[in-house]
CSV table of C-alpha atoms in Angstrom, one decimal:
chain,number,residue,atom,x,y,z
R,1,MET,CA,-23.9,-55.4,-36.5
R,2,GLY,CA,-22.2,-55.4,-33.1
R,3,TYR,CA,-23.3,-53.2,-30.3
R,4,LYS,CA,-21.2,-50.1,-29.7
R,5,SER,CA,-21.1,-48.6,-26.2
R,6,TYR,CA,-21.2,-44.9,-25.6
R,7,ARG,CA,-20.7,-45.1,-21.9
R,8,GLY,CA,-17.5,-42.9,-22.2
R,9,ASN,CA,-19.7,-40.0,-23.1
R,10,SER,CA,-22.3,-40.5,-20.5
R,11,PRO,CA,-23.7,-37.4,-18.7
R,12,GLN,CA,-22.3,-38.8,-15.4
R,13,ARG,CA,-18.8,-39.0,-16.8
R,14,LYS,CA,-19.0,-35.4,-18.2
R,15,LYS,CA,-20.3,-34.2,-14.9
R,16,LYS,CA,-17.4,-35.9,-13.1
R,17,SER,CA,-14.9,-34.2,-15.5
R,18,TRP,CA,-16.4,-30.8,-14.8
R,19,LEU,CA,-16.2,-31.4,-11.1
R,20,ILE,CA,-12.5,-32.4,-11.3
R,21,ALA,CA,-11.7,-29.3,-13.4
R,22,LEU,CA,-13.6,-27.1,-10.9
R,23,LEU,CA,-11.7,-28.6,-8.0
R,24,ALA,CA,-8.4,-28.1,-9.8
R,25,LEU,CA,-9.3,-24.5,-10.4
R,26,LEU,CA,-10.2,-24.0,-6.8
R,27,ILE,CA,-6.9,-25.5,-5.6
R,28,ALA,CA,-4.9,-23.3,-8.0
R,29,GLY,CA,-6.8,-20.2,-6.8
R,30,ALA,CA,-6.1,-21.1,-3.2
R,31,LEU,CA,-2.4,-21.6,-3.9
R,32,ALA,CA,-2.2,-18.3,-5.7
R,33,LEU,CA,-4.0,-16.5,-2.9
R,34,GLY,CA,-1.7,-18.2,-0.4
R,35,ALA,CA,1.4,-17.0,-2.4
R,36,LEU,CA,0.1,-13.5,-2.5
R,37,GLU,CA,-0.7,-13.4,1.2
R,38,LEU,CA,2.9,-14.6,1.9
R,39,VAL,CA,4.2,-11.7,-0.2
R,40,ILE,CA,2.0,-9.3,1.7
R,41,TRP,CA,3.0,-10.8,5.1
R,42,ARG,CA,6.7,-10.4,4.3
R,43,GLY,CA,6.2,-6.7,3.4
R,44,ALA,CA,4.3,-6.2,6.6
R,45,GLN,CA,7.3,-7.1,8.7
R,46,GLY,CA,9.0,-3.8,7.9
R,47,ARG,CA,12.5,-3.2,6.6
R,48,THR,CA,15.5,-0.9,7.4
R,49,ALA,CA,17.4,1.1,4.8
R,50,GLN,CA,20.8,-0.4,4.0
R,51,ALA,CA,22.4,2.6,2.3
R,52,GLY,CA,22.4,6.4,2.3
R,53,ASP,CA,23.4,9.1,4.8
R,54,GLY,CA,21.3,11.9,3.4
R,55,PRO,CA,18.5,13.7,5.1
R,56,GLU,CA,15.5,11.6,6.2
R,57,VAL,CA,12.1,12.1,4.6
R,58,MET,CA,9.0,10.4,6.0
R,59,VAL,CA,6.2,9.6,3.6
R,60,ILE,CA,2.8,8.9,5.2
R,61,PHE,CA,0.3,7.3,2.8
R,62,GLY,CA,-3.3,8.5,3.1
R,63,CYS,CA,-6.5,6.6,3.8
R,64,GLN,CA,-10.2,7.5,4.2
R,65,VAL,CA,-11.1,10.7,5.9
R,66,LYS,CA,-14.3,10.7,8.0
R,67,PRO,CA,-16.5,13.8,8.7
R,68,ASP,CA,-15.0,14.0,12.2
R,69,GLY,CA,-11.4,13.4,11.2
R,70,PRO,CA,-9.1,10.5,10.1
R,71,SER,CA,-10.6,7.0,9.8
R,72,ILE,CA,-9.3,4.4,12.2
R,73,LEU,CA,-6.8,3.0,9.6
R,74,LEU,CA,-5.5,6.5,8.9
R,75,ARG,CA,-5.2,7.3,12.6
R,76,ASP,CA,-3.2,4.1,13.1
R,77,ARG,CA,-0.8,5.3,10.4
R,78,LEU,CA,-0.5,8.8,11.9
R,79,ASP,CA,0.1,7.5,15.5
R,80,THR,CA,2.8,5.2,14.1
R,81,ALA,CA,4.4,8.2,12.5
R,82,LEU,CA,4.2,10.2,15.7
R,83,ALA,CA,5.9,7.5,17.7
R,84,TYR,CA,8.8,7.5,15.3
R,85,LEU,CA,9.0,11.3,15.2
R,86,GLU,CA,9.5,11.4,19.0
R,87,ASP,CA,12.9,9.9,18.5
R,88,HIS,CA,13.6,11.5,15.1
R,89,PRO,CA,12.3,15.0,15.5
R,90,ASN,CA,14.2,16.5,12.5
R,91,THR,CA,12.6,14.2,9.9
R,92,ARG,CA,11.0,16.0,7.0
R,93,ILE,CA,7.5,14.7,6.3
R,94,VAL,CA,5.3,14.3,3.2
R,95,VAL,CA,1.6,13.5,3.7
R,96,SER,CA,0.2,12.1,0.5
R,97,GLY,CA,-3.4,11.7,-0.4
R,98,GLY,CA,-6.0,13.6,-2.4
R,99,ARG,CA,-9.7,14.2,-1.8
R,100,GLY,CA,-12.1,11.3,-2.5
R,101,ASP,CA,-15.6,11.8,-3.7
R,102,ASP,CA,-17.0,11.0,-0.3
R,103,GLU,CA,-14.4,13.2,1.7
R,104,HIS,CA,-14.9,16.8,2.8
R,105,GLN,CA,-11.1,17.5,2.6
R,106,SER,CA,-8.0,16.0,1.2
R,107,GLU,CA,-6.3,13.2,3.1
R,108,ALA,CA,-3.1,15.2,3.0
R,109,GLN,CA,-4.8,18.2,4.8
R,110,CYS,CA,-6.4,15.8,7.3
R,111,MET,CA,-3.0,14.3,8.1
R,112,TYR,CA,-1.4,17.7,8.3
R,113,ASP,CA,-4.1,18.9,10.8
R,114,TYR,CA,-3.7,15.8,12.9
R,115,LEU,CA,0.1,15.9,13.1
R,116,THR,CA,0.3,19.6,13.9
R,117,ALA,CA,-2.4,19.2,16.5
R,118,HIS,CA,-0.1,16.6,18.1
R,119,GLY,CA,2.9,18.9,18.2
R,120,VAL,CA,4.6,18.5,14.9
R,121,ASP,CA,6.0,21.7,13.4
R,122,GLY,CA,4.0,22.5,10.2
R,123,GLU,CA,7.2,23.7,8.6
R,124,GLN,CA,8.4,20.1,8.5
R,125,ILE,CA,5.4,19.0,6.5
R,126,ARG,CA,4.9,19.0,2.7
R,127,MET,CA,1.4,18.2,1.4
R,128,GLU,CA,0.8,16.1,-1.7
R,129,ASP,CA,-2.9,16.4,-2.2
R,130,GLN,CA,-3.6,15.3,-5.8
R,131,SER,CA,-3.2,11.5,-5.7
R,132,ARG,CA,-6.1,9.1,-5.8
R,133,ASN,CA,-4.3,5.8,-5.5
R,134,THR,CA,-1.0,4.3,-4.3
R,135,HIS,CA,0.7,4.6,-7.7
R,136,GLN,CA,-0.1,8.3,-7.8
R,137,ASN,CA,0.9,8.8,-4.2
R,138,ILE,CA,4.4,7.7,-5.0
R,139,ARG,CA,4.8,9.4,-8.4
R,140,ASN,CA,3.4,12.7,-7.1
R,141,THR,CA,5.5,12.5,-3.9
R,142,LEU,CA,8.8,12.1,-5.9
R,143,ALA,CA,7.7,14.9,-8.2
R,144,LEU,CA,7.4,17.4,-5.3
R,145,TRP,CA,11.1,18.1,-5.6
R,146,GLY,CA,10.7,19.3,-9.2
R,147,GLY,CA,13.6,21.6,-10.0
R,148,GLY,CA,14.5,22.4,-6.4
R,149,PRO,CA,14.2,21.2,-2.8
R,150,PRO,CA,11.0,21.6,-0.8
R,151,TRP,CA,12.7,22.2,2.5
R,152,GLY,CA,15.6,24.5,2.9
R,153,SER,CA,18.8,22.8,1.8
R,154,ILE,CA,17.5,19.3,1.4
R,155,PRO,CA,19.1,17.7,-1.8
R,156,ALA,CA,17.5,15.9,-4.7
R,157,PRO,CA,15.1,12.9,-3.9
R,158,GLU,CA,17.7,10.3,-4.9
R,159,GLN,CA,20.0,11.6,-2.2
R,160,CYS,CA,17.5,11.2,0.6
R,161,ARG,CA,16.6,8.4,2.9
R,162,TYR,CA,13.0,7.5,3.1
R,163,VAL,CA,10.7,6.2,5.9
R,164,LEU,CA,7.4,4.9,4.3
R,165,VAL,CA,4.5,4.7,6.7
R,166,SER,CA,1.3,2.8,6.0
R,167,SER,CA,-0.8,-0.1,7.2
R,168,ASP,CA,1.2,-3.3,7.4
R,169,PHE,CA,-0.8,-5.0,4.6
R,170,HIS,CA,-0.2,-2.1,2.2
R,171,LEU,CA,3.6,-2.1,2.4
R,172,SER,CA,4.4,-4.8,-0.1
R,173,ARG,CA,2.5,-3.0,-2.9
R,174,ILE,CA,4.2,0.3,-1.8
R,175,LEU,CA,7.6,-1.2,-2.1
R,176,MET,CA,7.0,-2.7,-5.5
R,177,LEU,CA,5.7,0.6,-6.9
R,178,TRP,CA,8.4,2.7,-5.1
R,179,GLN,CA,11.1,0.6,-6.7
R,180,ARG,CA,9.5,1.1,-10.1
R,181,ALA,CA,9.3,4.9,-9.7
R,182,ALA,CA,12.6,5.6,-7.8
R,183,GLY,CA,14.7,2.7,-9.1
R,184,ARG,CA,16.0,1.6,-5.7
R,185,LEU,CA,15.0,0.4,-2.3
R,186,ASP,CA,18.3,0.4,-0.5
R,187,ASN,CA,17.6,3.8,1.0
R,188,VAL,CA,14.1,2.9,2.1
R,189,THR,CA,12.8,2.0,5.6
R,190,THR,CA,9.2,1.0,6.2
R,191,LEU,CA,7.1,1.5,9.3
R,192,PRO,CA,4.2,-0.9,9.4
R,193,ALA,CA,1.2,0.6,11.2
R,194,PRO,CA,-0.9,-2.0,13.0
R,195,VAL,CA,-4.5,-2.4,11.9
R,196,SER,CA,-6.7,-1.9,15.0
R,197,HIS,CA,-10.0,-2.1,13.1
R,198,ALA,CA,-10.8,-5.9,12.9
R,199,PRO,CA,-13.4,-5.6,10.0
R,200,SER,CA,-10.8,-3.8,7.9
R,201,ARG,CA,-8.2,-6.5,8.6
R,202,VAL,CA,-10.7,-9.2,7.3
R,203,GLN,CA,-11.6,-7.0,4.3
R,204,MET,CA,-8.0,-6.4,3.3
R,205,PHE,CA,-7.2,-10.2,3.5
R,206,PHE,CA,-9.2,-10.5,0.3
R,207,ARG,CA,-8.8,-7.1,-1.2
R,208,GLU,CA,-5.1,-6.5,-1.0
R,209,PRO,CA,-4.0,-9.6,-3.0
R,210,LEU,CA,-6.2,-8.3,-5.9
R,211,ALA,CA,-4.8,-4.8,-5.6
R,212,LEU,CA,-1.3,-6.2,-5.6
R,213,VAL,CA,-2.0,-8.1,-8.9
R,214,LYS,CA,-3.6,-5.1,-10.4
R,215,SER,CA,-0.7,-2.8,-9.5
R,216,PHE,CA,1.8,-5.4,-10.8
R,217,VAL,CA,0.1,-5.5,-14.2
R,218,PHE,CA,-1.1,-1.9,-14.7
R,219,ASP,CA,0.8,0.6,-12.5
R,220,TRP,CA,3.9,1.6,-14.5
């Protein structure tokens, strides 16, 4: 009887196959992460509405509230909004964000207090203080109109122009979810707030791609 070799099934060859598969998986993951970061970067550049001549409504998306006031990320968003309001003083405003388990007040109330302390007329501001995530921010904001306008003679939400304010990394996800909820983006301008807190910038480099995938799959 001749000798039959089993070298093809040796432990070394199996180990090499596993290493090749692992390397391929790591490369695929890196490419996917790179593609998602590119989507996030494009959204962070901001956009300008291409259509609509109705009244302008600014929506400021909430972020963590600290015991002494807005977190750095939230303050970045609010200061970006204030800079815009200097040149557009008649803009109506929605501050959107509920109260987290570790927060002493809703994000909407914190934003209202900050804006009015910096000279914004409280009559311009509508609070949406029930949402707990970006998907709810958008759905609840658009539902504020209900059967009638929240500010004087302002028309239905589809007739308005919107200025969406949030941290730059957050805007791609906001635009995706806004289009799902409102059915259009041609009346939307985005204002990217810079992220002045370096640790948050690093954290969001890894967190936001996962959040974008989660929202793409589950937030309908």
